[in-house]
Amino acid sequence: MTTDQETFLRTFHAAHPAVTARAMAHGRAEDGRSSYAILRDRVAGCRSVLDLGCGDGLLLELLGEDERRALAGLDLSAEELALARRRPHAARADLRVGRAQHLPFEDGRFDGCVSHMALMLMSDAERVAAELARVLEPGGTLAVVLGGGAVGDEAYASFLRLALPLIEAAPPGQRIPRLGDRRLRTREGFDEVFGPAGFGPADWETLRLDLTGPPEQVWRTVGGLYDLGPLDAAVTAELRARFEAETAASALPDGRIPCAMRVHVAAVRRA
């Protein structure tokens, strides 16, 4: 059964396909890797990998650089999958529209599963965990990137400080449904959900992702927040003007705006 949350996400991504990749693909951890490359490397030894909430296929494209690897991708959005099919490596994946709570794959099909900024948005987390345990073979790896919030006082923190009062003041018809399960944003909560499904303790790492860039790029990064989708265009335009005026004062000599966010990288193995 499709939930209100899934209906919202499907509608949002139909209007804004590739929003997550546009926001985060240029981000780099301290070792120079993107959050997508970090997930690719977490399943480097896996021969059959599912990308859960694969979006426009950027992560599948990286995974497909190993041509021996079998790939599959699942997403709520047909529009996102249409973009994935345009990528050379992602196009050879088994791409399906579907729900994580009812995965359309047979038992034990994969020895790896990845999910980039998607697992934390899913409802009925225990059901998702059970389905992932079902489609992963014993010893299989699940590796995910989860949002971890702002870092310091850089642009993302400034954006949240400006945006949250507007979001909270929005009329009921301009508010999004509650997305996901907050437990999945902490190591303890993650283990609480995935442990009973048959996964071992999470290998948990929190990283700073540098998203510094030109003003237009930084706005694409922060302005893709789901909560902004239903707001009046005039409200969003005013928010952008205030954000750009405030962050201009912190611009680097080359005009780029310092911006960073925190992400959690979690990996667990199926018993």
Short mmCIF file of C-alpha atoms in Angstrom, two decimals:
data_model
loop_
_atom_site.label_atom_id
_atom_site.label_comp_id
_atom_site.label_asym_id
_atom_site.label_seq_id
_atom_site.Cartn_x
_atom_site.Cartn_y
_atom_site.Cartn_z
CA MET A 1 0.00 0.00 0.00
CA THR A 2 1.41 3.38 -1.00
CA THR A 3 1.73 5.77 1.94
CA ASP A 4 1.28 9.55 2.03
CA GLN A 5 5.05 9.82 2.41
CA GLU A 6 5.66 7.79 -0.74
CA THR A 7 3.08 9.76 -2.69
CA PHE A 8 4.86 12.97 -1.71
CA LEU A 9 8.30 11.59 -2.63
CA ARG A 10 7.07 10.28 -5.97
CA THR A 11 5.48 13.64 -6.82
CA PHE A 12 8.51 15.62 -5.70
CA HIS A 13 10.97 13.55 -7.73
CA ALA A 14 8.73 13.63 -10.78
CA ALA A 15 9.04 17.42 -10.66
CA HIS A 16 12.71 17.48 -9.60
CA PRO A 17 14.48 14.38 -10.99
CA ALA A 18 18.18 14.03 -10.14
CA VAL A 19 17.80 16.54 -7.29
CA THR A 20 19.95 14.49 -4.89
CA ALA A 21 22.79 13.95 -7.37
CA ARG A 22 22.81 17.63 -8.33
CA ALA A 23 23.01 18.56 -4.67
CA MET A 24 25.68 16.10 -3.55
CA ALA A 25 27.72 14.70 -6.44
CA HIS A 26 30.37 17.43 -6.14
CA GLY A 27 30.77 16.95 -2.38
CA ARG A 28 34.02 15.48 -1.11
CA ALA A 29 35.09 13.87 2.13
CA GLU A 30 38.52 14.60 3.58
CA ASP A 31 40.05 11.76 1.54
CA GLY A 32 38.79 13.30 -1.71
CA ARG A 33 36.05 10.77 -2.40
CA SER A 34 32.42 11.63 -3.01
CA SER A 35 29.75 10.03 -0.82
CA TYR A 36 28.80 7.94 -3.87
CA ALA A 37 32.36 6.67 -4.29
CA ILE A 38 32.52 5.83 -0.59
CA LEU A 39 29.52 3.51 -0.98
CA ARG A 40 30.94 1.97 -4.15
CA ASP A 41 34.11 1.12 -2.27
CA ARG A 42 32.18 -0.39 0.66
CA VAL A 43 30.89 -3.14 -1.63
CA ALA A 44 34.03 -3.48 -3.74
CA GLY A 45 34.11 -7.26 -3.42
CA CYS A 46 30.44 -7.85 -4.15
CA ARG A 47 29.44 -9.47 -7.44
CA SER A 48 25.68 -8.67 -7.41
CA VAL A 49 24.55 -5.33 -5.96
CA LEU A 50 21.17 -3.68 -5.43
CA ASP A 51 20.96 0.12 -5.24
CA LEU A 52 17.93 0.86 -3.07
CA GLY A 53 16.46 4.26 -3.93
CA CYS A 54 18.81 4.50 -6.88
CA GLY A 55 17.46 7.79 -8.24
CA ASP A 56 19.04 8.91 -11.49
CA GLY A 57 21.61 6.11 -11.41
CA LEU A 58 24.80 7.97 -10.47
CA LEU A 59 25.85 5.34 -7.92
CA LEU A 60 24.90 2.51 -10.28
CA GLU A 61 27.12 4.11 -12.91
CA LEU A 62 30.09 3.94 -10.51
CA LEU A 63 29.27 0.39 -9.49
CA GLY A 64 29.01 -0.61 -13.14
CA GLU A 65 32.61 0.33 -13.84
CA ASP A 66 33.28 -3.28 -12.82
CA GLU A 67 31.64 -4.92 -15.84
CA ARG A 68 31.60 -8.33 -14.15
CA ARG A 69 29.19 -7.07 -11.49
CA ALA A 70 25.45 -7.69 -11.84
CA LEU A 71 23.39 -4.63 -10.94
CA ALA A 72 19.82 -3.84 -9.96
CA GLY A 73 18.15 -0.60 -8.95
CA LEU A 74 14.84 0.18 -7.28
CA ASP A 75 13.17 3.56 -6.95
CA LEU A 76 9.70 5.00 -6.39
CA SER A 77 10.17 7.42 -9.27
CA ALA A 78 9.78 6.39 -12.91
CA GLU A 79 11.23 9.80 -13.87
CA GLU A 80 14.43 9.13 -11.95
CA LEU A 81 14.77 5.69 -13.53
CA ALA A 82 14.34 7.20 -16.98
CA LEU A 83 17.46 9.26 -16.30
CA ALA A 84 19.30 6.20 -14.97
CA ARG A 85 18.64 4.41 -18.25
CA ARG A 86 20.59 7.12 -20.07
CA ARG A 87 23.80 6.26 -18.21
CA PRO A 88 25.94 3.67 -20.03
CA HIS A 89 26.67 1.40 -17.05
CA ALA A 90 23.42 1.99 -15.16
CA ALA A 91 21.42 1.16 -18.28
CA ARG A 92 22.46 -2.50 -18.07
CA ALA A 93 21.06 -2.78 -14.53
CA ASP A 94 17.75 -4.45 -13.72
CA LEU A 95 15.86 -1.21 -13.00
CA ARG A 96 12.43 -1.37 -11.41
CA VAL A 97 9.85 0.99 -9.95
CA GLY A 98 8.89 -0.33 -6.55
CA ARG A 99 8.77 -0.09 -2.78
CA ALA A 100 11.51 -1.14 -0.36
CA GLN A 101 8.86 -2.74 1.86
CA HIS A 102 8.07 -5.27 -0.89
CA LEU A 103 11.22 -5.83 -2.92
CA PRO A 104 10.50 -7.44 -6.31
CA PHE A 105 13.55 -9.71 -6.16
CA GLU A 106 14.04 -13.32 -5.20
CA ASP A 107 15.56 -14.54 -1.94
CA GLY A 108 19.34 -14.32 -1.68
CA ARG A 109 19.81 -12.67 -5.07
CA PHE A 110 22.42 -10.13 -3.94
CA ASP A 111 25.62 -10.17 -1.93
CA GLY A 112 25.61 -6.37 -1.66
CA CYS A 113 23.13 -3.54 -1.28
CA VAL A 114 23.77 0.20 -1.19
CA SER A 115 21.49 3.15 -0.49
CA HIS A 116 22.48 6.80 -0.79
CA MET A 117 20.40 9.30 1.22
CA ALA A 118 17.28 7.17 0.75
CA LEU A 119 16.97 4.60 3.53
CA MET A 120 16.36 7.32 6.12
CA LEU A 121 13.25 8.46 4.18
CA MET A 122 11.50 5.07 4.19
CA SER A 123 8.52 4.21 6.36
CA ASP A 124 8.05 0.87 8.17
CA ALA A 125 11.79 0.50 8.75
CA GLU A 126 11.49 -3.00 10.26
CA ARG A 127 9.76 -4.23 7.13
CA VAL A 128 12.49 -2.71 4.96
CA ALA A 129 15.15 -4.40 7.10
CA ALA A 130 13.37 -7.75 6.79
CA GLU A 131 13.12 -7.42 3.02
CA LEU A 132 16.81 -6.55 2.73
CA ALA A 133 17.70 -9.56 4.85
CA ARG A 134 15.60 -11.70 2.52
CA VAL A 135 17.21 -10.59 -0.75
CA LEU A 136 20.78 -10.57 0.62
CA GLU A 137 22.63 -13.86 0.82
CA PRO A 138 24.22 -14.87 4.16
CA GLY A 139 27.29 -12.70 4.72
CA GLY A 140 25.98 -10.05 2.32
CA THR A 141 26.79 -6.39 2.94
CA LEU A 142 24.41 -3.45 3.29
CA ALA A 143 26.13 -0.04 3.08
CA VAL A 144 24.27 3.25 3.30
CA VAL A 145 24.85 7.00 3.44
CA LEU A 146 22.51 8.88 5.77
CA GLY A 147 22.11 12.60 6.34
CA GLY A 148 23.70 13.86 9.54
CA GLY A 149 22.90 17.58 9.58
CA ALA A 150 24.86 20.81 9.35
CA VAL A 151 28.50 21.38 10.23
CA GLY A 152 29.68 24.48 12.10
CA ASP A 153 28.42 27.83 10.87
CA GLU A 154 28.92 27.35 7.13
CA ALA A 155 26.27 27.86 4.43
CA TYR A 156 24.16 24.80 5.16
CA ALA A 157 23.81 25.82 8.80
CA SER A 158 22.88 29.35 7.71
CA PHE A 159 20.28 27.98 5.34
CA LEU A 160 18.64 25.86 8.04
CA ARG A 161 18.55 28.79 10.44
CA LEU A 162 16.76 30.90 7.81
CA ALA A 163 14.52 28.18 6.40
CA LEU A 164 13.20 26.38 9.48
CA PRO A 165 11.08 29.30 10.78
CA LEU A 166 9.46 29.62 7.34
CA ILE A 167 8.78 25.89 7.20
CA GLU A 168 7.29 25.88 10.69
CA ALA A 169 5.09 28.89 9.86
CA ALA A 170 3.73 27.36 6.65
CA PRO A 171 0.00 26.56 6.57
CA PRO A 172 -0.94 22.86 6.88
CA GLY A 173 -1.45 22.50 3.13
CA GLN A 174 2.18 23.50 2.53
CA ARG A 175 3.79 21.06 4.94
CA ILE A 176 5.25 17.73 3.93
CA PRO A 177 4.41 14.45 5.67
CA ARG A 178 6.87 13.14 8.23
CA LEU A 179 9.50 11.18 6.32
CA GLY A 180 11.29 8.08 7.47
CA ASP A 181 12.35 6.79 10.86
CA ARG A 182 14.60 8.96 13.03
CA ARG A 183 16.20 5.86 14.56
CA LEU A 184 18.12 5.27 11.34
CA ARG A 185 20.13 8.46 11.90
CA THR A 186 21.97 7.04 14.94
CA ARG A 187 24.12 3.93 15.38
CA GLU A 188 22.00 2.71 18.27
CA GLY A 189 18.75 3.20 16.38
CA PHE A 190 20.17 1.56 13.26
CA ASP A 191 21.14 -1.53 15.25
CA GLU A 192 17.71 -1.52 16.92
CA VAL A 193 16.06 -1.80 13.50
CA PHE A 194 18.50 -4.08 11.67
CA GLY A 195 19.68 -6.36 14.48
CA PRO A 196 16.38 -8.27 14.86
CA ALA A 197 16.25 -8.72 11.07
CA GLY A 198 19.46 -10.74 11.17
CA PHE A 199 22.21 -8.17 10.65
CA GLY A 200 25.32 -7.72 12.75
CA PRO A 201 26.27 -4.49 14.54
CA ALA A 202 26.76 -1.47 12.32
CA ASP A 203 30.17 -0.23 11.31
CA TRP A 204 29.37 3.47 11.74
CA GLU A 205 31.39 6.45 10.55
CA THR A 206 30.49 10.14 10.56
CA LEU A 207 32.14 12.27 7.87
CA ARG A 208 32.28 15.92 6.93
CA LEU A 209 31.29 16.39 3.30
CA ASP A 210 32.67 19.56 1.72
CA LEU A 211 30.07 21.07 -0.61
CA THR A 212 31.80 24.41 -1.19
CA GLY A 213 31.04 25.90 -4.58
CA PRO A 214 29.80 28.91 -6.55
CA PRO A 215 26.64 30.56 -5.15
CA GLU A 216 24.36 28.93 -7.73
CA GLN A 217 25.73 25.47 -6.96
CA VAL A 218 25.45 25.97 -3.20
CA TRP A 219 21.82 27.03 -3.58
CA ARG A 220 21.13 23.86 -5.60
CA THR A 221 22.63 21.89 -2.73
CA VAL A 222 20.62 23.44 0.09
CA GLY A 223 17.53 24.48 -1.89
CA GLY A 224 16.63 20.91 -2.75
CA LEU A 225 15.30 20.35 0.78
CA TYR A 226 12.00 18.48 0.56
CA ASP A 227 10.26 20.92 2.90
CA LEU A 228 10.64 23.75 0.41
CA GLY A 229 8.70 21.94 -2.30
CA PRO A 230 5.16 22.90 -1.20
CA LEU A 231 6.00 26.48 -0.13
CA ASP A 232 4.77 29.48 -2.09
CA ALA A 233 7.25 30.50 -4.79
CA ALA A 234 7.44 33.99 -3.29
CA VAL A 235 8.47 32.57 0.08
CA THR A 236 11.19 30.44 -1.52
CA ALA A 237 12.43 33.40 -3.58
CA GLU A 238 12.68 35.56 -0.46
CA LEU A 239 14.52 32.77 1.36
CA ARG A 240 17.01 32.47 -1.49
CA ALA A 241 17.63 36.22 -1.55
CA ARG A 242 18.24 36.32 2.20
CA PHE A 243 20.46 33.24 2.06
CA GLU A 244 22.59 34.56 -0.79
CA ALA A 245 22.96 37.98 0.87
CA GLU A 246 24.04 36.41 4.15
CA THR A 247 26.48 33.89 2.68
CA ALA A 248 28.06 36.47 0.33
CA ALA A 249 29.89 37.87 3.35
CA SER A 250 31.68 34.54 3.84
CA ALA A 251 32.68 34.07 0.18
CA LEU A 252 36.23 32.94 -0.53
CA PRO A 253 38.50 35.10 -2.72
CA ASP A 254 37.46 33.10 -5.79
CA GLY A 255 33.77 33.71 -5.05
CA ARG A 256 32.95 30.23 -3.80
CA ILE A 257 30.75 29.84 -0.73
CA PRO A 258 31.98 27.58 2.11
CA CYS A 259 29.42 24.83 2.64
CA ALA A 260 29.51 21.47 4.38
CA MET A 261 27.23 18.85 5.81
CA ARG A 262 27.66 15.83 8.00
CA VAL A 263 26.84 12.34 6.70
CA HIS A 264 26.82 8.98 8.40
CA VAL A 265 28.16 5.92 6.58
CA ALA A 266 26.80 2.69 8.01
CA ALA A 267 27.61 -0.87 6.94
CA VAL A 268 26.18 -4.10 8.28
CA ARG A 269 26.48 -7.77 7.33
CA ARG A 270 23.67 -10.26 7.11
CA ALA A 271 24.23 -13.20 9.41
#
